[in-house]
Coordinates of N, CA, C and O in Angstrom, one line a residue:
X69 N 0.8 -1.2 0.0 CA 0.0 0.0 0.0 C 0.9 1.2 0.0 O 1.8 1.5 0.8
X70 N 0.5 1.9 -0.9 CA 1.3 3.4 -1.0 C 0.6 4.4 0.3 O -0.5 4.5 0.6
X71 N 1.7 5.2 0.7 CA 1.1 6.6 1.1 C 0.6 7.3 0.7 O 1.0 7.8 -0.3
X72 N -0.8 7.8 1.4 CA -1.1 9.0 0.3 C -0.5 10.1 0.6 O 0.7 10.0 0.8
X73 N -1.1 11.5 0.6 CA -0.1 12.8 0.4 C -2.0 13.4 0.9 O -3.0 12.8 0.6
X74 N -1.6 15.0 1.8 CA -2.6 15.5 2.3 C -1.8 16.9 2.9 O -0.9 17.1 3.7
X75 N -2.5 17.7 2.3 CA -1.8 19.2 2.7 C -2.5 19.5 4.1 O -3.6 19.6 4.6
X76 N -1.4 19.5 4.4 CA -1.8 20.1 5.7 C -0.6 20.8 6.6 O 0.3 20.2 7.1
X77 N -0.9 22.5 6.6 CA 0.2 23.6 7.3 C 0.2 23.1 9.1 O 1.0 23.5 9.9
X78 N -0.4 22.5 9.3 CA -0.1 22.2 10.6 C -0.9 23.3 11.5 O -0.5 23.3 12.6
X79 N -1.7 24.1 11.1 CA -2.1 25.3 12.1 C -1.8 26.6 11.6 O -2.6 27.6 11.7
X80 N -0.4 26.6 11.1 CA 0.1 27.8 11.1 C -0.9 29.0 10.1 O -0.9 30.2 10.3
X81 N -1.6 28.4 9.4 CA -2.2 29.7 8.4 C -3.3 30.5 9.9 O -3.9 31.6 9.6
X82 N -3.5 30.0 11.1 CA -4.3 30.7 11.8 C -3.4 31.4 12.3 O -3.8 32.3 13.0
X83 N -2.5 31.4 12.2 CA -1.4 32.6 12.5 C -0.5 33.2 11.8 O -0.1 34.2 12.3
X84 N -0.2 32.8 10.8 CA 0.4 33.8 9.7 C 0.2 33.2 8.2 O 0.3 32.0 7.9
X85 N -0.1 34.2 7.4 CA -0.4 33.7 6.1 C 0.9 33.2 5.2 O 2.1 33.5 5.3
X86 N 0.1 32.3 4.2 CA 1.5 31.5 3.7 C 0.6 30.9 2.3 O 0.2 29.7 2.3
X87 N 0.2 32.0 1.2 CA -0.5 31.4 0.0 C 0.4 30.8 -1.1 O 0.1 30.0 -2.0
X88 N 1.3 31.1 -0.9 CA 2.1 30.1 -2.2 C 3.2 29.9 -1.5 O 3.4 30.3 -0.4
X89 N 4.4 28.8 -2.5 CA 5.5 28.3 -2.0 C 6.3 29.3 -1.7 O 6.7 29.4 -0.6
X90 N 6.7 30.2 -2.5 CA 6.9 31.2 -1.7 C 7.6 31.6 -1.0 O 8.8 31.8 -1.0
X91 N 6.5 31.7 -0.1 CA 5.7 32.6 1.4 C 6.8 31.1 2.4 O 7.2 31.4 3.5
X92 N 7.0 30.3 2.1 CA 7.6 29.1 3.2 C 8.7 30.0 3.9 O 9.5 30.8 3.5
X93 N 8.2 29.4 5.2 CA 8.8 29.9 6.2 C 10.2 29.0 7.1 O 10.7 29.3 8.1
X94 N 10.5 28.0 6.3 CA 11.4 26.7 7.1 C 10.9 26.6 8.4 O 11.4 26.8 9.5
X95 N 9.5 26.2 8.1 CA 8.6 25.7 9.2 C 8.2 24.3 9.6 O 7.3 23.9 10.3
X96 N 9.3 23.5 8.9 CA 8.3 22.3 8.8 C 8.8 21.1 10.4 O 8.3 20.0 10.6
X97 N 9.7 21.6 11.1 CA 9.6 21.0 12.4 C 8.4 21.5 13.1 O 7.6 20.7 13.4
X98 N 8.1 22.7 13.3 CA 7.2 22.9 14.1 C 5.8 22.4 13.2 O 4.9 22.0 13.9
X99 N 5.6 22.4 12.1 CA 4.3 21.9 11.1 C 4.5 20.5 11.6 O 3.7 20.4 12.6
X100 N 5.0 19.5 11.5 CA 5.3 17.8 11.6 C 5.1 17.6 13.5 O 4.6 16.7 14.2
X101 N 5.5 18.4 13.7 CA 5.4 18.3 15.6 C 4.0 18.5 15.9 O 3.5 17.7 16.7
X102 N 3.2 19.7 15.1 CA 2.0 19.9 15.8 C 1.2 19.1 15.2 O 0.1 19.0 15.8
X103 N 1.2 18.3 13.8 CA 0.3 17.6 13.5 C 0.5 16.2 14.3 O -0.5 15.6 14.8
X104 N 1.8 15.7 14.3 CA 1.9 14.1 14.4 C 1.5 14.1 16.1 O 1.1 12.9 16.4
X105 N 1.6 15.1 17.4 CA 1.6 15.3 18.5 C 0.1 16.4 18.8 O -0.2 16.9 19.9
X106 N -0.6 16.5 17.4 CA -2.2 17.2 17.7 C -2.0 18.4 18.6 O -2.7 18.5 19.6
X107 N -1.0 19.2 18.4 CA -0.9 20.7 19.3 C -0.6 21.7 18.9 O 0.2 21.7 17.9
X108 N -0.9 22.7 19.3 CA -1.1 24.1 18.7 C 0.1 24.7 17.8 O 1.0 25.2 18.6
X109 N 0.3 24.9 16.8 CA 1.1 25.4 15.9 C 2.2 26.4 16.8 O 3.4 26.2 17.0
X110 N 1.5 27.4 17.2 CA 2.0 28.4 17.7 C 2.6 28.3 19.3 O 3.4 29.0 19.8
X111 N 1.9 26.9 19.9 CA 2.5 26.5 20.9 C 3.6 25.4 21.1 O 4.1 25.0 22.1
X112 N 3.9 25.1 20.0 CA 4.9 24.1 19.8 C 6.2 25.4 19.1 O 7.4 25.3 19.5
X113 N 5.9 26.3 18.3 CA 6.7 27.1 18.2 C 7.6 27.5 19.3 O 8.8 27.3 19.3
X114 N 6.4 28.4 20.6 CA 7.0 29.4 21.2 C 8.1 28.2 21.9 O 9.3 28.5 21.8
X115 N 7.7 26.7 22.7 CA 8.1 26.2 23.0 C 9.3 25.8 22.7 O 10.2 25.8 23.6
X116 N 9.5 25.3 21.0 CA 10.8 25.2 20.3 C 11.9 26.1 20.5 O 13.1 25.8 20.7
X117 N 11.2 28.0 20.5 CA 12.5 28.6 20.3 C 12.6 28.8 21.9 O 13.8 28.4 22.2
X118 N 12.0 29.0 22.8 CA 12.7 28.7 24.0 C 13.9 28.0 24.5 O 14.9 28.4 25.2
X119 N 13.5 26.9 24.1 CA 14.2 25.7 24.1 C 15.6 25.7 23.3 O 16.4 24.8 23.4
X120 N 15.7 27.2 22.3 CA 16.5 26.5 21.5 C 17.6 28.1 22.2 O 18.8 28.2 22.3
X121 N 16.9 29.0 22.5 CA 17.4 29.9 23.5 C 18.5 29.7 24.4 O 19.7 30.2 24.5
X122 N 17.5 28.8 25.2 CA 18.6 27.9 26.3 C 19.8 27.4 25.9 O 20.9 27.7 26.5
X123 N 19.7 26.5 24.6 CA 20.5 25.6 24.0 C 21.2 25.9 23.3 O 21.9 25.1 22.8
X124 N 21.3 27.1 22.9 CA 22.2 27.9 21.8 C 22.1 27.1 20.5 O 23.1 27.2 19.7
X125 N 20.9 26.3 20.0 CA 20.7 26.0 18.5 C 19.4 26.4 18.1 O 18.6 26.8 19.0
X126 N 19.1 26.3 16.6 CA 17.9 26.9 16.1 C 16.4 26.1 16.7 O 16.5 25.0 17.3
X127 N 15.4 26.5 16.5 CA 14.4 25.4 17.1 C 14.6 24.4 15.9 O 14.5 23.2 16.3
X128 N 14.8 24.5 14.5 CA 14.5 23.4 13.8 C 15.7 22.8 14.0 O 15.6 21.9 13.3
X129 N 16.9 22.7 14.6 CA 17.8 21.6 14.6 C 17.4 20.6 15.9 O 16.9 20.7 17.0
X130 N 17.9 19.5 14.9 CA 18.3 18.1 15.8 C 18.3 18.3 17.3 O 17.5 17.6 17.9
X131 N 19.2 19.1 17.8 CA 19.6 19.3 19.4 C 18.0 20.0 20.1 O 17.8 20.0 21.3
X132 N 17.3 20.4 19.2 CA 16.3 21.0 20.2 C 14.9 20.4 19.9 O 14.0 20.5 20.8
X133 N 14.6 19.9 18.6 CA 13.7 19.5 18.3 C 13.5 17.8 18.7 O 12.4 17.1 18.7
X134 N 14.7 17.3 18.9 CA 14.7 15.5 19.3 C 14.6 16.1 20.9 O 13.5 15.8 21.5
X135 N 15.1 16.5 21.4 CA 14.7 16.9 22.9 C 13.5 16.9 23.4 O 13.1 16.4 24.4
X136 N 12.8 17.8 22.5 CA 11.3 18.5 22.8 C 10.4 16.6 22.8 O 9.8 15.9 23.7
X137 N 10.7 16.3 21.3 CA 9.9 14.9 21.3 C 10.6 13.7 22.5 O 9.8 12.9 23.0
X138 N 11.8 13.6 22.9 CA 11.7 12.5 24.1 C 11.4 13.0 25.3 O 11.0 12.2 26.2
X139 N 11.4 14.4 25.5 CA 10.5 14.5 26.6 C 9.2 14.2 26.5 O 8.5 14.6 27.5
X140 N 8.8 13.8 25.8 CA 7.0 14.1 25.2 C 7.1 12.0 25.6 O 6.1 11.3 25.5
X141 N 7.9 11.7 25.7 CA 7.9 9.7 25.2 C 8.1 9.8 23.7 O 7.5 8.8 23.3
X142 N 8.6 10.4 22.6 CA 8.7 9.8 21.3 C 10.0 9.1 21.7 O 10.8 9.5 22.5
X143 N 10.1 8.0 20.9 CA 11.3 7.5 20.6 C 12.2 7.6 19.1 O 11.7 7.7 18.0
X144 N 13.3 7.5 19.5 CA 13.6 7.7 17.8 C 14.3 6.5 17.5 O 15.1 5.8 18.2
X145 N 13.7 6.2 15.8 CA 14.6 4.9 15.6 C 14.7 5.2 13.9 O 14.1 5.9 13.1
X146 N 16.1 4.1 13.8 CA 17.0 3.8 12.4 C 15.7 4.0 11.1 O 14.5 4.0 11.0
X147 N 16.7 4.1 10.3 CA 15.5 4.4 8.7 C 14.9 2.8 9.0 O 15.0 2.1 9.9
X148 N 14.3 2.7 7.9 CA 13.7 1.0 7.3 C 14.3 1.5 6.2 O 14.5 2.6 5.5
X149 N 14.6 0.1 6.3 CA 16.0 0.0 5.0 C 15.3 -1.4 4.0 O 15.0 -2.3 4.8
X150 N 15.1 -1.7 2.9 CA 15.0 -2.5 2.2 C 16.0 -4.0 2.4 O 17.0 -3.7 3.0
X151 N 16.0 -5.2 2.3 CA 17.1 -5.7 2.6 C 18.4 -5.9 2.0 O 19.2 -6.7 2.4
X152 N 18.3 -4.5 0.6 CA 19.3 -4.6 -0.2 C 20.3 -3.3 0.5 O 21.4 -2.8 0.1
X153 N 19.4 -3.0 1.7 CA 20.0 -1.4 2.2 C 19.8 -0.2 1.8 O 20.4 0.8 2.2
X154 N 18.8 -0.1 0.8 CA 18.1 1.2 0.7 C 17.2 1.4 1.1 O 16.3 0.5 1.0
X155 N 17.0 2.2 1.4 CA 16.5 3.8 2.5 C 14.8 3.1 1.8 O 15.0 2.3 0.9
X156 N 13.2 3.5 2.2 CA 12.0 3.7 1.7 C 12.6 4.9 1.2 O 13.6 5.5 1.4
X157 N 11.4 5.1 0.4 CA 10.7 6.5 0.2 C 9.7 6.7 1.2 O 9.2 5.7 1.8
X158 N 9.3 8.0 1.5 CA 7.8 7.8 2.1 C 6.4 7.9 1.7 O 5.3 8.1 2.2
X159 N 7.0 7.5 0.4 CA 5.4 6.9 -0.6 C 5.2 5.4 -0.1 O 4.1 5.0 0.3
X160 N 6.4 4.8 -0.3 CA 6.5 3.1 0.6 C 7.1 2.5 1.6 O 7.6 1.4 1.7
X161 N 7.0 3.7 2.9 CA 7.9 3.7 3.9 C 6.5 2.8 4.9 O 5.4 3.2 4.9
X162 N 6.8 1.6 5.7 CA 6.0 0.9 6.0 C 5.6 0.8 7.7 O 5.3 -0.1 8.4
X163 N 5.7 2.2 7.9 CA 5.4 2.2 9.3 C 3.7 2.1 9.8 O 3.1 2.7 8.9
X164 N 3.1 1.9 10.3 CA 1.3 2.0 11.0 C 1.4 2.5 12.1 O 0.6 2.2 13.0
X165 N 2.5 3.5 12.5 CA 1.4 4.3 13.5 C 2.2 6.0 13.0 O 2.8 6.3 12.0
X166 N 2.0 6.9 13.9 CA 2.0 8.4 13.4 C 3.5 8.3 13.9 O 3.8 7.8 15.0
X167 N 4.5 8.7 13.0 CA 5.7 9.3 13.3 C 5.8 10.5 12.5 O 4.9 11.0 11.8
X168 N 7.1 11.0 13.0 CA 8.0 12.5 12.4 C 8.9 11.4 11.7 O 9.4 10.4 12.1
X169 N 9.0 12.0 10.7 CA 10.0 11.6 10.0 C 11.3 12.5 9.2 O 11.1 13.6 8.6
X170 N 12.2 12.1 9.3 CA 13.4 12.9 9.3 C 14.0 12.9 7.8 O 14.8 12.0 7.8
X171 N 13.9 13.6 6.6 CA 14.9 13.2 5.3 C 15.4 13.9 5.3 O 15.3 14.8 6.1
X172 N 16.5 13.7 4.2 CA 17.2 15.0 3.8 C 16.6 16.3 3.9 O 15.7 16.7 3.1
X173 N 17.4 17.0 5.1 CA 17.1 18.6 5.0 C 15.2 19.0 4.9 O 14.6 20.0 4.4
X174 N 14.9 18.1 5.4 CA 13.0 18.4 5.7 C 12.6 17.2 6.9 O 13.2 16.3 7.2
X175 N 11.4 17.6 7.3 CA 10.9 17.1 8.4 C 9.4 17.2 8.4 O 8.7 18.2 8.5
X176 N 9.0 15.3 8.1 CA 7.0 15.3 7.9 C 6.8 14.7 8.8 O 7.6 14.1 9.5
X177 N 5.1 15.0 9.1 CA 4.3 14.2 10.1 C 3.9 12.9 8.9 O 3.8 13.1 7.7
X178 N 3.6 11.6 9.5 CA 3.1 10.7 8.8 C 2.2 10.1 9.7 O 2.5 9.4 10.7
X179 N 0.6 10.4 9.0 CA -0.3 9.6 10.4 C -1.2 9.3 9.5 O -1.6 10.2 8.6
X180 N -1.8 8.0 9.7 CA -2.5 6.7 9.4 C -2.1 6.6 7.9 O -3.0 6.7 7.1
X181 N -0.8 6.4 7.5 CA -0.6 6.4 6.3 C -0.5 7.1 5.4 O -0.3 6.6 4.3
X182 N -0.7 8.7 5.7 CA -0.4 9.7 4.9 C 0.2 10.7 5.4 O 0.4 10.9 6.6
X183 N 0.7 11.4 4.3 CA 1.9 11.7 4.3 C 1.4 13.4 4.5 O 0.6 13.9 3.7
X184 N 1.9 14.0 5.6 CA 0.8 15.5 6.5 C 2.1 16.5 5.9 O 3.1 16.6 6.6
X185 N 2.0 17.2 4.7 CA 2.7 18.6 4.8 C 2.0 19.6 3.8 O 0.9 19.6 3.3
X186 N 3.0 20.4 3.8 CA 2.1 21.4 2.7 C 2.5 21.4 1.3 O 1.9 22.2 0.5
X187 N 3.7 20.4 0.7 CA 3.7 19.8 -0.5 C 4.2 18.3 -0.4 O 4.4 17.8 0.8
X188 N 4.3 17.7 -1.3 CA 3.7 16.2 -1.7 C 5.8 16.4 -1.4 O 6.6 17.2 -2.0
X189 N 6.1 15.6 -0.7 CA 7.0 15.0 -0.6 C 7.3 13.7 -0.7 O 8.2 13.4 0.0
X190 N 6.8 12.8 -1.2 CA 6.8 11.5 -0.7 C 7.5 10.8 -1.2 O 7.7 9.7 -0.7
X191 N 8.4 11.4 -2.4 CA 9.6 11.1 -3.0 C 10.6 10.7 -2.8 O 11.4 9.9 -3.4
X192 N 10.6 11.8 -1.6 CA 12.1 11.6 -0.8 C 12.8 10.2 0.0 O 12.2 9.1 0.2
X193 N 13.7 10.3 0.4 CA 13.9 9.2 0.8 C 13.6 9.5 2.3 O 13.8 10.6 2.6
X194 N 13.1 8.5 3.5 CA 12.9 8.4 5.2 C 14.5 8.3 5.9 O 15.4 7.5 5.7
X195 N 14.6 9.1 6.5 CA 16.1 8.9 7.2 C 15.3 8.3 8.8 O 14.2 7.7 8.8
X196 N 15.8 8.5 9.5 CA 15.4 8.2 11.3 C 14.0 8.5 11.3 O 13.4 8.7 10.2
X197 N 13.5 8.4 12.2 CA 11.9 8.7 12.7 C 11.9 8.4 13.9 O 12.5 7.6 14.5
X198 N 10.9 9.6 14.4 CA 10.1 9.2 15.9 C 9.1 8.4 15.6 O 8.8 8.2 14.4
X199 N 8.6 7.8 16.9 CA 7.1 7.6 17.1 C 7.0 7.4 18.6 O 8.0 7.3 19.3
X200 N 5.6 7.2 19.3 CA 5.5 7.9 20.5 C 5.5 5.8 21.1 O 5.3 4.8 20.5
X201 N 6.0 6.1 22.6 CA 6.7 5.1 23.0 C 5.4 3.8 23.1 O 5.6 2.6 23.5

């Protein structure tokens, strides 16, 4: 079964407008956090740059955003690898429950099988992933 693909800003258009590609904001940790974890756009934000205040990195890096999710119980685990050793895509990435997923230089929510951002990525290849413990 393939993934489907389903736009979705995560919240953010109730707080700042974003009509074309554009308008992208390198928002998609805090977009993938508030969909895959159901919380407020703007409260996963304020929370991220806090956090990243403290920590002297951006909210979208590694050091502050894997933080935020194992305090929450996500766990993070290895790509799925084919048995030839390549990576899914996340059109045929074969997880059943909601993770974040991590690829090259972008960051989606994937819950009940589809693939949650505000363009069709599904191309790419899955590096690491959360999912909740």
């Amino acid at each position: 079964m393939k993934n489907q693909f389903k736009i979705n800003d995560g919240g953010r258009s109730k707080y700042h407008e974003c009509k074309r590609k554009m308008d992208a904001a390198g928002d998609c940790v805090i977009r993938a956090i508030a969909i895959a974890l159901d919380l407020d756009y703007l409260e996963v934000k304020k929370e991220l740059f806090a956090r990243a205040i403290e920590n002297g990195f951006m909210p979208n890096s590694s050091q502050t955003y894997e933080a935020f999710l194992l305090q929450r119980g996500w766990i993070k685990k290895s790509p799925v690898k084919y048995k030839s050793g390549k990576k899914y895509k996340l059109l045929n990435l074969p997880i059943n429950e909601t993770a974040i997923v991590h690829t090259t230089g972008h960051v989606v929510a994937l819950v009940n099988n589809v693939v949650n951002d505000t363009w069709d990525c599904r191309e790419w290849c899955a590096n690491s992933y959360f999912t909740k413990q």
